[in-house]
mmCIF file of C-alpha atoms in Angstrom:
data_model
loop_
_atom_site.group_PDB
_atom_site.id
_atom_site.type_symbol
_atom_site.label_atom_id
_atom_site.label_comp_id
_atom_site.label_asym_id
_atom_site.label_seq_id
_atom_site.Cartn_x
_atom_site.Cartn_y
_atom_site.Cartn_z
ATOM 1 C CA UNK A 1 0.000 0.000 0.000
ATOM 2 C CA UNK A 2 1.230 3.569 -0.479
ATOM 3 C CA UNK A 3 0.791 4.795 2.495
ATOM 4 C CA UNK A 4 3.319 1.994 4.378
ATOM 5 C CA UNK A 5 5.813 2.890 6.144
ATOM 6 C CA UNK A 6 9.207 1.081 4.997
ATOM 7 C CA UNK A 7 11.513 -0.531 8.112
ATOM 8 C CA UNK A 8 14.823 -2.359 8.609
ATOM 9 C CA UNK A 9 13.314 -5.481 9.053
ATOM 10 C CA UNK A 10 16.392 -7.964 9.567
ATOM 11 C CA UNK A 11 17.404 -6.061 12.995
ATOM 12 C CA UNK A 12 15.243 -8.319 14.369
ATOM 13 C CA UNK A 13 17.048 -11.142 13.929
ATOM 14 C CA UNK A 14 19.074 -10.217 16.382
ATOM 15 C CA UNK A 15 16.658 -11.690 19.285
ATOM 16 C CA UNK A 16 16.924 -14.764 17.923
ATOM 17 C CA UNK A 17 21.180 -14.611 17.749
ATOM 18 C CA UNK A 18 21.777 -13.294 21.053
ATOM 19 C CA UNK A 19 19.377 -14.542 23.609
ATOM 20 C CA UNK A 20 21.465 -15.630 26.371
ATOM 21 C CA UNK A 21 24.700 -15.260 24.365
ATOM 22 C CA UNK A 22 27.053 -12.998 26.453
ATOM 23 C CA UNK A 23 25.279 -13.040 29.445
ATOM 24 C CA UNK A 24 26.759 -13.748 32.702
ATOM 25 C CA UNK A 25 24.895 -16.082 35.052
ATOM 26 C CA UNK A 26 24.616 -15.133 38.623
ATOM 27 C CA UNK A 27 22.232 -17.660 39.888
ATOM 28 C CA UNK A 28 22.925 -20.733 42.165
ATOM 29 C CA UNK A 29 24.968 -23.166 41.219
ATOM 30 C CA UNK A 30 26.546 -20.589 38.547
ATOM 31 C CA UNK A 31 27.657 -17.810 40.100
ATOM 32 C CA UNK A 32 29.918 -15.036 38.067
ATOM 33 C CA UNK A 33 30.077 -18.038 34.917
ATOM 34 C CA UNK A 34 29.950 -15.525 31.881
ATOM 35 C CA UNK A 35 28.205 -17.380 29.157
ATOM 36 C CA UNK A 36 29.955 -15.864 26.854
ATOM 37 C CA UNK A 37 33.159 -13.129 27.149
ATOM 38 C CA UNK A 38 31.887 -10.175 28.967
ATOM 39 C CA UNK A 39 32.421 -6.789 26.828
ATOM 40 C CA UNK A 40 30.793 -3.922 25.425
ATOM 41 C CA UNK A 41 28.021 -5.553 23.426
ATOM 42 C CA UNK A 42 29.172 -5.084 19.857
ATOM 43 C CA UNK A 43 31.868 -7.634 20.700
ATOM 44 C CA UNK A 44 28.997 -10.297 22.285
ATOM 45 C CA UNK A 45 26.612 -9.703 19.797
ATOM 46 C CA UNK A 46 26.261 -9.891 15.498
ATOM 47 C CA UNK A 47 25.558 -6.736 13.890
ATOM 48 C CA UNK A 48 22.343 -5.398 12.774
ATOM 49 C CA UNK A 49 21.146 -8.228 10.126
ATOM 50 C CA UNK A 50 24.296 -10.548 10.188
ATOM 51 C CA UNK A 51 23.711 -14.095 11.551
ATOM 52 C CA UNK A 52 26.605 -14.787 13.838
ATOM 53 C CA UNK A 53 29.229 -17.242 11.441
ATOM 54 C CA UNK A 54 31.044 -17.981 14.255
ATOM 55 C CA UNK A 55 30.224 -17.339 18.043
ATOM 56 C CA UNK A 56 32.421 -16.071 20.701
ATOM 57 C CA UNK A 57 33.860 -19.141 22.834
ATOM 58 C CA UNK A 58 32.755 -19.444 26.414
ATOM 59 C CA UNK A 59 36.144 -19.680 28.978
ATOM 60 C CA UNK A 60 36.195 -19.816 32.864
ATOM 61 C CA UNK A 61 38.480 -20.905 34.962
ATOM 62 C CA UNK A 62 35.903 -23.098 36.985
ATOM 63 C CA UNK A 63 32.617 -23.921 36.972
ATOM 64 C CA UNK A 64 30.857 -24.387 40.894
ATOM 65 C CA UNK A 65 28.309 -27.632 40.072
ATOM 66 C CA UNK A 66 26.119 -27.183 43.815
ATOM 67 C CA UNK A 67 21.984 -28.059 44.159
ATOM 68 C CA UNK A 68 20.462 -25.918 46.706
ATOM 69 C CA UNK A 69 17.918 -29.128 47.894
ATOM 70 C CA UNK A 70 15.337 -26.567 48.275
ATOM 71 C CA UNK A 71 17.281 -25.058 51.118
ATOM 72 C CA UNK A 72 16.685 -21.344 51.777
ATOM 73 C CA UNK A 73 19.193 -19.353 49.851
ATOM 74 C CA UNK A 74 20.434 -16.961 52.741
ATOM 75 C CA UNK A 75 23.628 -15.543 50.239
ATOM 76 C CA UNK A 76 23.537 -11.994 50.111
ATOM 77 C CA UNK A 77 21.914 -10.679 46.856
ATOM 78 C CA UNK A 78 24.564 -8.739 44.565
ATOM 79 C CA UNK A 79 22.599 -5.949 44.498
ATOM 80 C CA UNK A 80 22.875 -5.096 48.261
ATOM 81 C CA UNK A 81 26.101 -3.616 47.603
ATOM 82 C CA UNK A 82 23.859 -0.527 46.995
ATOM 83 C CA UNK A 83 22.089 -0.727 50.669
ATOM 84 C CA UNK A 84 24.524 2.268 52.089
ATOM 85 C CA UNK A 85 22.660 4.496 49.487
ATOM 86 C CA UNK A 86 18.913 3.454 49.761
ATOM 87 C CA UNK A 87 16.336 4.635 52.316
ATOM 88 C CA UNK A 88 15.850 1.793 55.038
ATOM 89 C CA UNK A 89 12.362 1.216 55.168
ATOM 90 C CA UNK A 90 12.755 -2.414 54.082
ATOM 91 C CA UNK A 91 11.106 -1.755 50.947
ATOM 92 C CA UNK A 92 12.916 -4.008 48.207
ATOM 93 C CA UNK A 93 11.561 -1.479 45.113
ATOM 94 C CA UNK A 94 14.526 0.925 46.168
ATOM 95 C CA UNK A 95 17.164 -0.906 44.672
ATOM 96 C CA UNK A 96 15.053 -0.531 41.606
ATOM 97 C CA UNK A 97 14.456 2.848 41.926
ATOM 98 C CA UNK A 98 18.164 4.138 42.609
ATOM 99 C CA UNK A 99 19.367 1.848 39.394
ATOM 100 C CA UNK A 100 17.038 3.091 36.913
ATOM 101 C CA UNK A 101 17.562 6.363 37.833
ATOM 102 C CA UNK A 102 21.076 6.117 38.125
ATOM 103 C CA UNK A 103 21.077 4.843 34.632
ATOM 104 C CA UNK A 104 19.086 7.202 33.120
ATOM 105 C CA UNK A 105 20.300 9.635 30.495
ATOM 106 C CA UNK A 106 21.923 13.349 31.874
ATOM 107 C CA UNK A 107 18.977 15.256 30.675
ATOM 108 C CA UNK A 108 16.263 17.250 32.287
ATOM 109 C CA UNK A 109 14.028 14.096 33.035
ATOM 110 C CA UNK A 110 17.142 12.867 35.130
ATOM 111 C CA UNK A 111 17.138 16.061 37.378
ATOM 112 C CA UNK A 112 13.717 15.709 38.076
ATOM 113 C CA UNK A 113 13.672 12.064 38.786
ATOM 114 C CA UNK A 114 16.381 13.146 41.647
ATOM 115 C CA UNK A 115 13.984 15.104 42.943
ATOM 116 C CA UNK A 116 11.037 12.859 43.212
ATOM 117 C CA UNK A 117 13.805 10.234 44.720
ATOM 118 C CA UNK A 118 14.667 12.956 47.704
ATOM 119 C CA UNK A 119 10.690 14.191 47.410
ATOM 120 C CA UNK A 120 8.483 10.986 47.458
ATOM 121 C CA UNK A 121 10.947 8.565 48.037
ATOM 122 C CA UNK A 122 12.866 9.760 51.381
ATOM 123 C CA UNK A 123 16.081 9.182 49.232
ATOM 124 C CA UNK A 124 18.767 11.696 51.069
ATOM 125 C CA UNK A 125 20.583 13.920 48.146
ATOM 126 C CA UNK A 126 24.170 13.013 49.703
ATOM 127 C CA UNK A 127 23.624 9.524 48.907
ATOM 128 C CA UNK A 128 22.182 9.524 45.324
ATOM 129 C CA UNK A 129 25.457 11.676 44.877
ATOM 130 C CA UNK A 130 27.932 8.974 46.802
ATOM 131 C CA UNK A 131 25.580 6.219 44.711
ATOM 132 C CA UNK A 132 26.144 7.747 41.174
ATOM 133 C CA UNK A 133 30.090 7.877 42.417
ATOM 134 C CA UNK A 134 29.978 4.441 43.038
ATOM 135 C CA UNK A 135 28.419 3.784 39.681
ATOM 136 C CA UNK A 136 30.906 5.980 37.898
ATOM 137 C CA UNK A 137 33.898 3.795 38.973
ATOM 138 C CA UNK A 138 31.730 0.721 38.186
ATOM 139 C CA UNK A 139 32.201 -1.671 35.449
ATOM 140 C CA UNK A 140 29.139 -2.638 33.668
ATOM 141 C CA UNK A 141 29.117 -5.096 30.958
ATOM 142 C CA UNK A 142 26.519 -3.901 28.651
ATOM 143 C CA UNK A 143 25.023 -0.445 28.187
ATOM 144 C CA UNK A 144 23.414 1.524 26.108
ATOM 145 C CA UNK A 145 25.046 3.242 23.134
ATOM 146 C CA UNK A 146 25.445 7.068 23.593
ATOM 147 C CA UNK A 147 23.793 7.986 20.622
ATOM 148 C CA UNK A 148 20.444 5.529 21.269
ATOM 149 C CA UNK A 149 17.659 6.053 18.768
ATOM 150 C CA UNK A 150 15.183 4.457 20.641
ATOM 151 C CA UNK A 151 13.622 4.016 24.295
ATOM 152 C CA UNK A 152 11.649 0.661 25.696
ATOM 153 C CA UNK A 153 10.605 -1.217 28.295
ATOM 154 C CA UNK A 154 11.388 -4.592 29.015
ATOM 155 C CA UNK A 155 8.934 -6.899 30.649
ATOM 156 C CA UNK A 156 9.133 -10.053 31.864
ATOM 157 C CA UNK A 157 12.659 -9.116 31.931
ATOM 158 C CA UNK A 158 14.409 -12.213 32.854
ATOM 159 C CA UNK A 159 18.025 -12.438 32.458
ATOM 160 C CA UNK A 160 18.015 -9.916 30.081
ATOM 161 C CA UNK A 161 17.819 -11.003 26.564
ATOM 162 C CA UNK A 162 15.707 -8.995 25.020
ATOM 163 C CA UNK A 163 17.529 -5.564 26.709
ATOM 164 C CA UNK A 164 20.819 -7.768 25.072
ATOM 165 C CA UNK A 165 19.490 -7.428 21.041
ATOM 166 C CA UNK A 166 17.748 -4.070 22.029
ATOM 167 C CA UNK A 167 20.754 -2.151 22.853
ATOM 168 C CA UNK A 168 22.816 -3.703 20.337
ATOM 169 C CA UNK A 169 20.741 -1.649 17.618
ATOM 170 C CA UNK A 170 20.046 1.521 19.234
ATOM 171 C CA UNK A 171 17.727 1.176 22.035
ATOM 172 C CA UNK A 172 17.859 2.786 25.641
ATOM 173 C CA UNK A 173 16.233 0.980 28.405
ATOM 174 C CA UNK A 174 13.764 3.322 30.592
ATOM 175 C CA UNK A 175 12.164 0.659 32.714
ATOM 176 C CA UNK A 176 12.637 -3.352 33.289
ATOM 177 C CA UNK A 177 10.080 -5.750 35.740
ATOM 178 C CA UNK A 178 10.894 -9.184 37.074
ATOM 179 C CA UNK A 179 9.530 -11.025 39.896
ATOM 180 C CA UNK A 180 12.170 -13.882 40.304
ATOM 181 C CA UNK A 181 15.200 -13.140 42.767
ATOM 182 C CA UNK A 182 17.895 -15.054 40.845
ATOM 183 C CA UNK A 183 17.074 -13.370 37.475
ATOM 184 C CA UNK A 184 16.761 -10.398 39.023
ATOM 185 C CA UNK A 185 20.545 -10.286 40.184
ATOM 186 C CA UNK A 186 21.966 -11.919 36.768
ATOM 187 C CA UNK A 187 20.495 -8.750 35.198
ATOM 188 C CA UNK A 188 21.932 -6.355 37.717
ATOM 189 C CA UNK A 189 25.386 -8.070 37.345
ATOM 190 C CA UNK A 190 25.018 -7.632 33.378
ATOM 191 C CA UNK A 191 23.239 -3.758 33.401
ATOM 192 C CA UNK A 192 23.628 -2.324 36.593
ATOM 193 C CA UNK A 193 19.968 -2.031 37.017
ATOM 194 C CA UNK A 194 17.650 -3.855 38.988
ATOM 195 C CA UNK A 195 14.405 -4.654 37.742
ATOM 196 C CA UNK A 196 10.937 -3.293 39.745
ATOM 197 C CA UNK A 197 9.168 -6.128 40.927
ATOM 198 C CA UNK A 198 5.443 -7.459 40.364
ATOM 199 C CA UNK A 199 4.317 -5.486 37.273
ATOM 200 C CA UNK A 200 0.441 -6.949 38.073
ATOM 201 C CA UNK A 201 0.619 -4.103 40.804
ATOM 202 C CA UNK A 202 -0.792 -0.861 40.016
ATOM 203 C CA UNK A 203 2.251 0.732 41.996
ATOM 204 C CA UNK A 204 4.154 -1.385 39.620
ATOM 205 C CA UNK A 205 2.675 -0.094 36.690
ATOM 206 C CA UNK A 206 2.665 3.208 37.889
ATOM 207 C CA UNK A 207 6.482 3.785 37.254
ATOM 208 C CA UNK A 208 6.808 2.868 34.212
ATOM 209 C CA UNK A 209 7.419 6.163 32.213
ATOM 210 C CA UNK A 210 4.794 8.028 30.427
ATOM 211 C CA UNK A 211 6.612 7.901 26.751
ATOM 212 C CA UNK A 212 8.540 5.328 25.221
ATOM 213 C CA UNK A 213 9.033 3.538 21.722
ATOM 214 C CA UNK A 214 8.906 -0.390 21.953
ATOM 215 C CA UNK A 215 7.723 -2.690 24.685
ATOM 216 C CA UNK A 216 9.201 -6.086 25.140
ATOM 217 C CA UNK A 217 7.421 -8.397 26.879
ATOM 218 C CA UNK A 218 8.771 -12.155 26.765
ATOM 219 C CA UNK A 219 5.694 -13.218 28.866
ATOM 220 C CA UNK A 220 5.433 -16.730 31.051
ATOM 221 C CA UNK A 221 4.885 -19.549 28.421
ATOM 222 C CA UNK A 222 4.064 -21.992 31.287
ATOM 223 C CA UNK A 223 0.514 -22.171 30.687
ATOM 224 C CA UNK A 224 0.995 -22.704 26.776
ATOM 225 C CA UNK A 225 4.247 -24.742 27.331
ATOM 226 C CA UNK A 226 3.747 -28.352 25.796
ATOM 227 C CA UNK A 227 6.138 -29.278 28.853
ATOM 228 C CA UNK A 228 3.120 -27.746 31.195
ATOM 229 C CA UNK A 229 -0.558 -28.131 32.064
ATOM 230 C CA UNK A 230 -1.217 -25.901 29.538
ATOM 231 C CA UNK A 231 -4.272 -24.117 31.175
ATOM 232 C CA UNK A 232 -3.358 -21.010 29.160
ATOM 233 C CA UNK A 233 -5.776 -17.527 30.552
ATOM 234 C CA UNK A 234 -7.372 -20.161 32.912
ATOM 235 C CA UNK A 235 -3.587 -20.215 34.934
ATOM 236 C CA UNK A 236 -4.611 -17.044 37.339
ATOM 237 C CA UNK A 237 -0.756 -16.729 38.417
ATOM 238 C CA UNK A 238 0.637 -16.699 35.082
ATOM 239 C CA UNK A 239 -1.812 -17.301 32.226
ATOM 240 C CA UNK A 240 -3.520 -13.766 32.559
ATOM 241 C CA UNK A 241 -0.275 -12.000 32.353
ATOM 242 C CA UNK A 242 -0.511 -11.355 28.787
ATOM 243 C CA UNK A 243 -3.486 -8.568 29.734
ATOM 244 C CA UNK A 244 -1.356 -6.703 31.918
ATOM 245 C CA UNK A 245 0.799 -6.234 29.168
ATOM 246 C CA UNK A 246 -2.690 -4.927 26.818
ATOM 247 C CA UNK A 247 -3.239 -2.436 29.930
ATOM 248 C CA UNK A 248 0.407 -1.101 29.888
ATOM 249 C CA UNK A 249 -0.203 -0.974 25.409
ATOM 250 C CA UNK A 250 -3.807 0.910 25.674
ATOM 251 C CA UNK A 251 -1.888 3.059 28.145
ATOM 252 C CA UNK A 252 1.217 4.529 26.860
ATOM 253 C CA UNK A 253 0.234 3.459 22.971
ATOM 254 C CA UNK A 254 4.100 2.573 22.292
ATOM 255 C CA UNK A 255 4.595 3.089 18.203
ATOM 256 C CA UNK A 256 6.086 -0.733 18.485
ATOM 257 C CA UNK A 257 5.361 -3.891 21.066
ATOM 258 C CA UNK A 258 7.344 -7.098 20.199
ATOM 259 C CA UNK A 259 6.118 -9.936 22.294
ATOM 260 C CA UNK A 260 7.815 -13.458 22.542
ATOM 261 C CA UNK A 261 6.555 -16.745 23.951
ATOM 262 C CA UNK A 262 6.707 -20.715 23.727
ATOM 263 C CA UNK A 263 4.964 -22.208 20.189
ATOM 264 C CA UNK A 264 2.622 -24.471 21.450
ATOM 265 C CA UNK A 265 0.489 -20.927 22.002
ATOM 266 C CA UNK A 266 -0.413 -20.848 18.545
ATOM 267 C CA UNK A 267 -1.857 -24.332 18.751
ATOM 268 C CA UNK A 268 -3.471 -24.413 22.127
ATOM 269 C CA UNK A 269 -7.181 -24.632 22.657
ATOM 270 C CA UNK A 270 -7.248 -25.583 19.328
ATOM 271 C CA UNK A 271 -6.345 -21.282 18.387
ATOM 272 C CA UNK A 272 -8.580 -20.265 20.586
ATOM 273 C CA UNK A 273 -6.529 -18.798 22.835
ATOM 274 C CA UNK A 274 -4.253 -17.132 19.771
ATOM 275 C CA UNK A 275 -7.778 -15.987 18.086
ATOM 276 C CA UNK A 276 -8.236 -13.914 21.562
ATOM 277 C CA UNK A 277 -4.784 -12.281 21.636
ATOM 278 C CA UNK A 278 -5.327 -11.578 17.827
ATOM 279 C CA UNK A 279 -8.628 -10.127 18.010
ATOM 280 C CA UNK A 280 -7.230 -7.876 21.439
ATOM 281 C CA UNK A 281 -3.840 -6.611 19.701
ATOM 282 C CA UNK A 282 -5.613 -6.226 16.220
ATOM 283 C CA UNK A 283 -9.408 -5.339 16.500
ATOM 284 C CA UNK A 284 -9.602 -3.501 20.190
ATOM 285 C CA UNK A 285 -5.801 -2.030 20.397
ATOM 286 C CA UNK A 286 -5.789 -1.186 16.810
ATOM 287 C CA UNK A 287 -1.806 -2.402 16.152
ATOM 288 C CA UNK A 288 -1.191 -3.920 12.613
ATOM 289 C CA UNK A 289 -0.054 -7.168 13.991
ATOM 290 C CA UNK A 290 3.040 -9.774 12.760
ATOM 291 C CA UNK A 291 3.435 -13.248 12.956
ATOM 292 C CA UNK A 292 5.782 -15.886 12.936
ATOM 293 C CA UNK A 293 7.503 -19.290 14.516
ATOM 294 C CA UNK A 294 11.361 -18.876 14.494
ATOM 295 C CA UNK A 295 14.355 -21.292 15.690
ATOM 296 C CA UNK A 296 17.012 -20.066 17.577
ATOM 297 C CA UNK A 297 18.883 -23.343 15.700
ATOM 298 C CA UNK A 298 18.806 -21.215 12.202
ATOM 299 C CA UNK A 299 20.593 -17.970 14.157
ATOM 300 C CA UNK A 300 23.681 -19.018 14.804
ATOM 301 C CA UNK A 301 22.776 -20.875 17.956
ATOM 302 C CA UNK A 302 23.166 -24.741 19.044
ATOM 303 C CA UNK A 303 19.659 -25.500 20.193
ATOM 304 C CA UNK A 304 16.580 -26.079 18.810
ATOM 305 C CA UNK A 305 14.386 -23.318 20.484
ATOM 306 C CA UNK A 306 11.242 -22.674 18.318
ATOM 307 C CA UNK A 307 9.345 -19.396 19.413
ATOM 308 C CA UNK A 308 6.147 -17.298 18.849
ATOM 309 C CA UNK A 309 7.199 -13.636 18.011
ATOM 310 C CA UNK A 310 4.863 -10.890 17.660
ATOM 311 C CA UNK A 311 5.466 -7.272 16.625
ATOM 312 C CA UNK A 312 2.481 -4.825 16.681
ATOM 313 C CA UNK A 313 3.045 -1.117 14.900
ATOM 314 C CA UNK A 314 1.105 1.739 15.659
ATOM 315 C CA UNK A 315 0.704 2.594 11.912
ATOM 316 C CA UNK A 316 0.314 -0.214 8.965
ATOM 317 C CA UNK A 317 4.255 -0.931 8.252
ATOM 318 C CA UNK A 318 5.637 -3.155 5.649
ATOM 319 C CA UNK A 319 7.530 -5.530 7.789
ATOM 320 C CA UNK A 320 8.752 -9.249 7.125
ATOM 321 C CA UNK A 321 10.602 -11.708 9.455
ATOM 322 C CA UNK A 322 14.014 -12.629 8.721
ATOM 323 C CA UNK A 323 14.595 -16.907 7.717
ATOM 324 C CA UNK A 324 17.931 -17.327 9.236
ATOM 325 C CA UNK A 325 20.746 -19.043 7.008
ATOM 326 C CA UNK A 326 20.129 -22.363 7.953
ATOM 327 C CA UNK A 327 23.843 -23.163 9.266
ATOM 328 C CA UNK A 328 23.801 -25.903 11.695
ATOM 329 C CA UNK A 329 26.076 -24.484 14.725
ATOM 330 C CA UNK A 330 27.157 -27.015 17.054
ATOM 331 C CA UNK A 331 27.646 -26.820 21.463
ATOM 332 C CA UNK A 332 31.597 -27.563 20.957
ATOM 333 C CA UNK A 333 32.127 -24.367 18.429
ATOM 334 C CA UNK A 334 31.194 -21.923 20.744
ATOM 335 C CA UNK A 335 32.551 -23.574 24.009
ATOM 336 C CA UNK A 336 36.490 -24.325 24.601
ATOM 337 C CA UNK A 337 35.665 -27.148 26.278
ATOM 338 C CA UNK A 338 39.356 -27.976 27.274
ATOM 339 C CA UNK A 339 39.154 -24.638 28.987
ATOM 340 C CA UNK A 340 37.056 -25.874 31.673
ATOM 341 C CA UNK A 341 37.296 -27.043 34.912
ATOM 342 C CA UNK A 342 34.714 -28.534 37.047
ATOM 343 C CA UNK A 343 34.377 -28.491 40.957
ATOM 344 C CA UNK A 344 31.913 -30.434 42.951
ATOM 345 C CA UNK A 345 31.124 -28.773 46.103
ATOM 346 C CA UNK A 346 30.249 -30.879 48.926
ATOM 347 C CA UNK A 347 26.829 -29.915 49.023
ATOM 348 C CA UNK A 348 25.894 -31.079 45.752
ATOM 349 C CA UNK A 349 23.557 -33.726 44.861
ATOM 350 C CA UNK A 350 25.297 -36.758 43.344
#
């Protein structure tokens, strides 16, 4: 049609070619293993449209093999570094608050998020100064570029693989949410930001920022897993999670949402359930809608990981999903295997 809007389509791509490549693991039983080299992210990560010919090797010197046996994980949490610099009221959602605002942009939206830190927060002024020191002299593996094009959000954050491809072609992070601990602290180790908590809470919801471009939302595939019970919306923990993210759309009406989730959502309930989410992004949110099932296996990567992937544009936009070159990668090519070295602690399950 004439009046389509033209787009770089095979930046996508790069979702599929760096999910969990270069990402440093920080949960139990892997604690500081870098997946991949840790760098600036052009070095971790192909650029915009390339398929990855041959991915960065993974070396460690060791590799801690424990099982927590559902024990109570009393370690202290990375991100507690930071407590010196947060108001003690025991609420966990500072952390959040002092990263994102410490990695905000030095702009006029920056000087007044200081002030509703000191303001509505109880933040003390000396302390966002000693935290954004702190931050200064710290070394964080993958940022923004200086010159980003682009702003999002990134739900459902997990370890961070979506922020991963975003940055890599222009974007700036304004806001992340994730509820699980261990993910939580893998993505502060990798960004320096800690991610708000619940976003199902209308406090939650409440800080994301009024303007941004893209929203990312990888949401839980549990209840459309073919591993699960597949109870899909009827799953009241994690199943109705996908209309949170239609709240936060009808909301801020981003020009671009790219959603991401297991492929046994397209068949389940016999397409019922993909007929809904259809008929809520297309007919009642009014986003030109795209569709298609794409294997991490064709990117560059050595696993089989088929996926749903959805982008929704304000406006109707010409846009077509990459096909990947089909170049079998295997586990040994991107993994010096000789490298590593493997330590049993006694607490692990044999």
């Amino acid at each position: 049609m004439s009046n389509q809007k033209k787009i770089n389509t095979t930046d996508i791509n790069t979702i599929s070619a760096t999910k969990n490549v270069g990402l440093k693991d920080t949960s139990e039983g892997g604690e500081g293993l870098p997946l991949a080299p840790a760098g600036k992210p052009s070095s971790a990560t192909p650029s915009a449209g390339d398929t990855p010919a041959t991915p960065p090797k993974c070396h460690t010197d060791s590799i801690s093999l424990t099982r927590n046996q559902g024990k109570h994980n009393s370690r202290k949490k990375n991100y507690e570094e930071l407590k010196a610099f947060i108001p003690q009221t025991g609420n966990e959602e500072n952390y959040a608050l002092l990263t994102h605002y410490l990695m905000m942009k030095n702009d006029s939206a920056k000087a007044n998020k200081r002030k509703e830190l000191i303001e509505k927060f109880s933040f003390a002024e000396e302390k966002i100064t000693e935290a954004e020191n702190f931050f200064n002299a710290k070394k964080i593996p993958f940022t923004s570029k200086p010159d980003s094009s682009f702003t999002f959000i990134d739900l459902f954050a997990g370890i961070g693989g979506f922020r991963l491809a975003m940055q890599a072609n222009g974007g700036r992070c304004v806001f992340s949410s994730e509820w699980d601990d261990a993910a939580k602290q893998t993505y502060y180790e990798n960004y320096g930001e800690v991610p708000f908590g619940d976003i199902t809470k209308e406090e939650t919801k409440a800080l994301i920022p009024e303007h941004f471009d893209v929203l990312c939302a990888g949401f839980p595939c549990q209840p459309f897993s073919y591993s699960g019970q597949k109870l899909g919306f009827k799953d009241k923990t994690k199943g109705t999670l996908f209309f949170d993210i239609c709240e936060i759309l009808k909301k801020h009406q981003p020009k671009v949402f790219f959603l991401e989730n297991v492929k046994g959502l397209v068949s389940h309930e016999n397409g019922k359930t993909i007929d809904t989410i259809r008929t809520i992004l297309g007919d009642e949110l009014h986003y030109d809608i795209h569709e298609a099932i794409l294997s991490s296996l064709d990117f560059g990567l050595p696993q089989k990981r088929e996926r749903w992937y959805c982008v929704g544009f304000r406006e109707e936009t010409a846009f077509n999903f990459p096909v990947g070159q089909k170049k079998i990668v295997t586990l040994r090519s991107i993994i010096d295997i000789n490298s590593l070295k493997f330590e049993f602690s006694k607490s692990a399950a044999i």
